[in-house]
mmCIF file of C-alpha atoms in Angstrom:
data_model
loop_
_atom_site.group_PDB
_atom_site.id
_atom_site.type_symbol
_atom_site.label_atom_id
_atom_site.label_comp_id
_atom_site.label_asym_id
_atom_site.label_seq_id
_atom_site.Cartn_x
_atom_site.Cartn_y
_atom_site.Cartn_z
ATOM 1 C CA UNK A 257 176.313 163.722 62.539
ATOM 2 C CA UNK A 258 174.878 163.339 66.004
ATOM 3 C CA UNK A 259 176.484 162.735 69.407
ATOM 4 C CA UNK A 260 174.636 160.608 71.979
ATOM 5 C CA UNK A 261 175.677 159.946 75.572
ATOM 6 C CA UNK A 262 175.544 156.585 77.327
ATOM 7 C CA UNK A 263 176.421 155.857 80.953
ATOM 8 C CA UNK A 264 178.110 152.697 82.178
ATOM 9 C CA UNK A 265 178.100 152.162 85.945
ATOM 10 C CA UNK A 266 181.152 150.642 87.593
ATOM 11 C CA UNK A 267 180.922 147.643 89.888
ATOM 12 C CA UNK A 268 183.365 147.282 92.783
ATOM 13 C CA UNK A 269 186.276 148.460 90.597
ATOM 14 C CA UNK A 270 186.638 151.539 88.421
ATOM 15 C CA UNK A 271 186.040 151.120 84.695
ATOM 16 C CA UNK A 272 188.849 151.854 82.233
ATOM 17 C CA UNK A 273 187.547 154.463 79.738
ATOM 18 C CA UNK A 274 189.931 153.259 77.033
ATOM 19 C CA UNK A 275 188.225 149.832 76.959
ATOM 20 C CA UNK A 276 184.740 150.938 75.873
ATOM 21 C CA UNK A 277 183.753 149.083 72.728
ATOM 22 C CA UNK A 278 180.935 147.584 70.727
ATOM 23 C CA UNK A 279 180.530 144.005 71.948
ATOM 24 C CA UNK A 280 180.749 141.530 69.064
ATOM 25 C CA UNK A 281 181.029 138.376 71.176
ATOM 26 C CA UNK A 282 180.342 135.416 68.928
ATOM 27 C CA UNK A 283 179.820 137.747 65.979
ATOM 28 C CA UNK A 284 176.376 138.677 67.332
ATOM 29 C CA UNK A 285 176.746 142.435 66.746
ATOM 30 C CA UNK A 286 177.586 142.094 63.053
ATOM 31 C CA UNK A 287 175.007 139.335 62.476
ATOM 32 C CA UNK A 288 172.389 141.409 64.330
ATOM 33 C CA UNK A 289 172.817 144.582 62.283
ATOM 34 C CA UNK A 290 173.102 142.540 59.081
ATOM 35 C CA UNK A 291 169.760 140.876 59.923
ATOM 36 C CA UNK A 292 168.119 144.322 59.817
ATOM 37 C CA UNK A 293 168.676 144.292 55.999
ATOM 38 C CA UNK A 294 169.359 148.013 55.778
ATOM 39 C CA UNK A 295 170.263 149.339 52.350
ATOM 40 C CA UNK A 296 171.301 152.492 50.554
ATOM 41 C CA UNK A 297 170.444 153.110 46.902
ATOM 42 C CA UNK A 298 169.015 149.578 46.719
ATOM 43 C CA UNK A 299 172.323 147.995 47.813
ATOM 44 C CA UNK A 300 172.357 146.066 51.102
ATOM 45 C CA UNK A 301 174.736 147.410 53.743
ATOM 46 C CA UNK A 302 177.858 145.439 54.656
ATOM 47 C CA UNK A 303 178.856 146.036 58.290
ATOM 48 C CA UNK A 304 182.334 145.928 59.806
ATOM 49 C CA UNK A 305 183.874 146.568 63.206
ATOM 50 C CA UNK A 306 187.321 148.069 63.713
ATOM 51 C CA UNK A 307 189.959 145.891 65.376
ATOM 52 C CA UNK A 308 189.685 147.935 68.625
ATOM 53 C CA UNK A 309 185.877 147.607 68.632
ATOM 54 C CA UNK A 310 185.314 151.377 68.714
ATOM 55 C CA UNK A 311 184.152 152.042 65.135
ATOM 56 C CA UNK A 312 181.160 150.289 63.591
ATOM 57 C CA UNK A 313 180.628 151.162 59.946
ATOM 58 C CA UNK A 314 178.592 150.080 56.964
ATOM 59 C CA UNK A 315 179.208 150.371 53.238
ATOM 60 C CA UNK A 316 176.795 149.983 50.337
ATOM 61 C CA UNK A 317 177.879 146.494 49.302
ATOM 62 C CA UNK A 318 181.367 145.028 49.637
ATOM 63 C CA UNK A 319 183.920 147.793 49.083
ATOM 64 C CA UNK A 320 181.186 150.324 48.312
ATOM 65 C CA UNK A 321 180.746 153.866 49.552
ATOM 66 C CA UNK A 322 180.604 154.329 53.322
ATOM 67 C CA UNK A 323 176.999 154.943 54.392
ATOM 68 C CA UNK A 324 177.066 155.093 58.189
ATOM 69 C CA UNK A 325 179.753 155.202 60.874
ATOM 70 C CA UNK A 326 179.391 155.003 64.664
ATOM 71 C CA UNK A 327 182.396 155.850 66.844
ATOM 72 C CA UNK A 328 182.642 155.178 70.598
ATOM 73 C CA UNK A 329 184.640 157.148 73.158
ATOM 74 C CA UNK A 330 184.395 157.555 76.938
ATOM 75 C CA UNK A 331 185.667 159.427 79.985
ATOM 76 C CA UNK A 332 185.652 158.132 83.555
ATOM 77 C CA UNK A 333 184.260 160.139 86.450
ATOM 78 C CA UNK A 334 185.722 160.172 89.986
ATOM 79 C CA UNK A 335 183.606 157.135 90.943
ATOM 80 C CA UNK A 336 184.963 155.032 88.076
ATOM 81 C CA UNK A 337 181.747 155.177 86.053
ATOM 82 C CA UNK A 338 181.983 155.888 82.342
ATOM 83 C CA UNK A 339 180.262 158.562 80.364
ATOM 84 C CA UNK A 340 180.404 157.192 76.857
ATOM 85 C CA UNK A 341 179.691 159.004 73.659
ATOM 86 C CA UNK A 342 178.482 157.557 70.375
ATOM 87 C CA UNK A 343 179.169 159.769 67.370
ATOM 88 C CA UNK A 344 176.790 158.720 64.587
ATOM 89 C CA UNK A 345 177.524 159.914 61.068
ATOM 90 C CA UNK A 346 175.062 159.208 58.288
ATOM 91 C CA UNK A 347 177.030 159.776 55.093
ATOM 92 C CA UNK A 348 174.527 158.603 52.457
ATOM 93 C CA UNK A 349 170.731 158.175 52.404
ATOM 94 C CA UNK A 350 169.249 154.962 53.753
ATOM 95 C CA UNK A 351 166.387 153.199 51.990
ATOM 96 C CA UNK A 352 163.136 153.002 53.941
ATOM 97 C CA UNK A 353 161.186 150.322 52.043
ATOM 98 C CA UNK A 354 158.409 149.569 54.544
ATOM 99 C CA UNK A 355 158.805 152.108 57.321
ATOM 100 C CA UNK A 356 160.112 155.624 57.806
ATOM 101 C CA UNK A 357 162.075 154.412 60.854
ATOM 102 C CA UNK A 358 165.060 152.048 60.873
ATOM 103 C CA UNK A 359 166.199 150.563 64.147
ATOM 104 C CA UNK A 360 169.165 148.669 65.524
ATOM 105 C CA UNK A 361 170.313 147.488 68.973
ATOM 106 C CA UNK A 362 174.054 147.803 69.471
ATOM 107 C CA UNK A 363 175.691 146.042 72.446
ATOM 108 C CA UNK A 364 178.386 148.046 74.265
ATOM 109 C CA UNK A 365 180.736 147.006 77.040
ATOM 110 C CA UNK A 366 183.903 148.047 78.896
ATOM 111 C CA UNK A 367 186.469 146.452 81.234
ATOM 112 C CA UNK A 368 187.292 147.486 84.777
ATOM 113 C CA UNK A 369 190.811 148.087 86.101
ATOM 114 C CA UNK A 370 191.317 144.472 87.228
ATOM 115 C CA UNK A 371 190.192 143.036 83.858
ATOM 116 C CA UNK A 372 186.567 142.167 84.583
ATOM 117 C CA UNK A 373 184.198 142.761 81.695
ATOM 118 C CA UNK A 374 181.236 145.005 82.517
ATOM 119 C CA UNK A 375 177.732 143.753 81.900
ATOM 120 C CA UNK A 376 176.810 144.390 78.271
ATOM 121 C CA UNK A 377 174.477 147.329 77.731
ATOM 122 C CA UNK A 378 172.571 148.305 74.624
ATOM 123 C CA UNK A 379 172.666 151.478 72.570
ATOM 124 C CA UNK A 380 169.459 151.782 70.587
ATOM 125 C CA UNK A 381 169.983 153.397 67.215
ATOM 126 C CA UNK A 382 166.885 154.827 65.549
ATOM 127 C CA UNK A 383 167.065 156.540 62.169
ATOM 128 C CA UNK A 384 164.028 158.329 60.808
ATOM 129 C CA UNK A 385 163.601 159.214 57.204
ATOM 130 C CA UNK A 386 163.886 162.911 56.570
ATOM 131 C CA UNK A 387 161.743 165.150 54.448
ATOM 132 C CA UNK A 388 159.572 163.639 51.747
ATOM 133 C CA UNK A 389 159.717 164.952 48.187
ATOM 134 C CA UNK A 390 157.205 167.700 47.611
ATOM 135 C CA UNK A 391 155.694 169.345 44.526
ATOM 136 C CA UNK A 392 156.021 173.030 45.324
ATOM 137 C CA UNK A 393 154.440 174.674 42.277
ATOM 138 C CA UNK A 394 152.795 173.886 38.985
ATOM 139 C CA UNK A 395 151.856 175.992 36.017
ATOM 140 C CA UNK A 396 149.423 174.184 33.728
ATOM 141 C CA UNK A 397 148.647 174.580 30.043
ATOM 142 C CA UNK A 398 145.304 175.478 28.438
ATOM 143 C CA UNK A 399 144.853 174.872 24.708
ATOM 144 C CA UNK A 400 141.730 175.991 22.812
ATOM 145 C CA UNK A 401 141.102 173.840 19.747
ATOM 146 C CA UNK A 402 138.854 176.522 18.258
ATOM 147 C CA UNK A 403 142.104 178.248 17.287
ATOM 148 C CA UNK A 404 143.479 175.096 15.674
ATOM 149 C CA UNK A 405 144.464 175.590 12.053
ATOM 150 C CA UNK A 406 147.132 173.994 9.892
ATOM 151 C CA UNK A 407 149.658 174.778 12.629
ATOM 152 C CA UNK A 408 149.494 172.535 15.712
ATOM 153 C CA UNK A 409 148.818 174.147 19.074
ATOM 154 C CA UNK A 410 151.618 173.783 21.604
ATOM 155 C CA UNK A 411 152.027 174.819 25.200
ATOM 156 C CA UNK A 412 154.523 174.383 27.979
ATOM 157 C CA UNK A 413 153.790 173.937 31.655
ATOM 158 C CA UNK A 414 156.148 173.720 34.613
ATOM 159 C CA UNK A 415 156.394 171.487 37.620
ATOM 160 C CA UNK A 416 158.781 172.336 40.442
ATOM 161 C CA UNK A 417 159.613 169.851 43.194
ATOM 162 C CA UNK A 418 161.948 169.703 46.179
ATOM 163 C CA UNK A 419 163.872 166.475 46.648
ATOM 164 C CA UNK A 420 163.547 166.196 50.421
ATOM 165 C CA UNK A 421 166.198 164.048 52.100
ATOM 166 C CA UNK A 422 166.417 161.330 49.453
ATOM 167 C CA UNK A 423 166.960 161.479 45.717
ATOM 168 C CA UNK A 424 163.916 161.758 43.487
ATOM 169 C CA UNK A 425 163.252 159.100 40.899
ATOM 170 C CA UNK A 426 161.672 160.225 37.627
ATOM 171 C CA UNK A 427 158.347 162.028 38.004
ATOM 172 C CA UNK A 428 155.396 160.025 36.727
ATOM 173 C CA UNK A 429 151.849 161.179 36.118
ATOM 174 C CA UNK A 430 149.090 159.008 37.516
ATOM 175 C CA UNK A 431 146.755 157.883 34.738
ATOM 176 C CA UNK A 432 143.675 157.119 36.890
ATOM 177 C CA UNK A 433 141.488 160.186 37.079
ATOM 178 C CA UNK A 434 142.802 161.699 33.833
ATOM 179 C CA UNK A 435 140.140 162.553 31.268
ATOM 180 C CA UNK A 436 139.808 160.319 28.224
ATOM 181 C CA UNK A 437 140.992 162.139 25.103
ATOM 182 C CA UNK A 438 139.828 161.598 21.547
ATOM 183 C CA UNK A 439 140.315 163.198 18.151
ATOM 184 C CA UNK A 440 137.451 162.993 15.638
ATOM 185 C CA UNK A 441 135.912 160.271 17.838
ATOM 186 C CA UNK A 442 139.105 158.121 17.959
ATOM 187 C CA UNK A 443 140.729 157.590 21.424
ATOM 188 C CA UNK A 444 144.160 159.186 21.706
#
């Protein structure tokens, strides 16, 4: 999780800290984050906003596991300005199909003590992919066919990898660049 601070400046009246919320006027917040087509495990995120407008969350599909949650809170200073906080919790890995950075603009507003809505500001959410998978060690196999008899030659090698921040799909060996193998002149 990460905590970010945002400041909202009061106009002629003090702002009420309890009114800070994500602004979903006309459904634009939810349609905006949905248009980003973020996904987790290949499943597109479904976004929702709490009834008080303070918690924006996304699940992997309808009714799926919660992937991300953003929670707003604020305190007022002596001048009536708000110091807001956005607690961002990433609960599951996000897919990064074309970029290692995902981005979203989240509108935030508050209301002053006489009921006037503050000008909508924007919290910019940027999520960068974490560590990439990495092969950390290999131990190859060398077989000498001069020792081949009626018993086949066998050998075992090892490959160790770290997963990084996302899960690792099965390891595959690239075929380009591998030597062509044959047995008694017949390709293997």
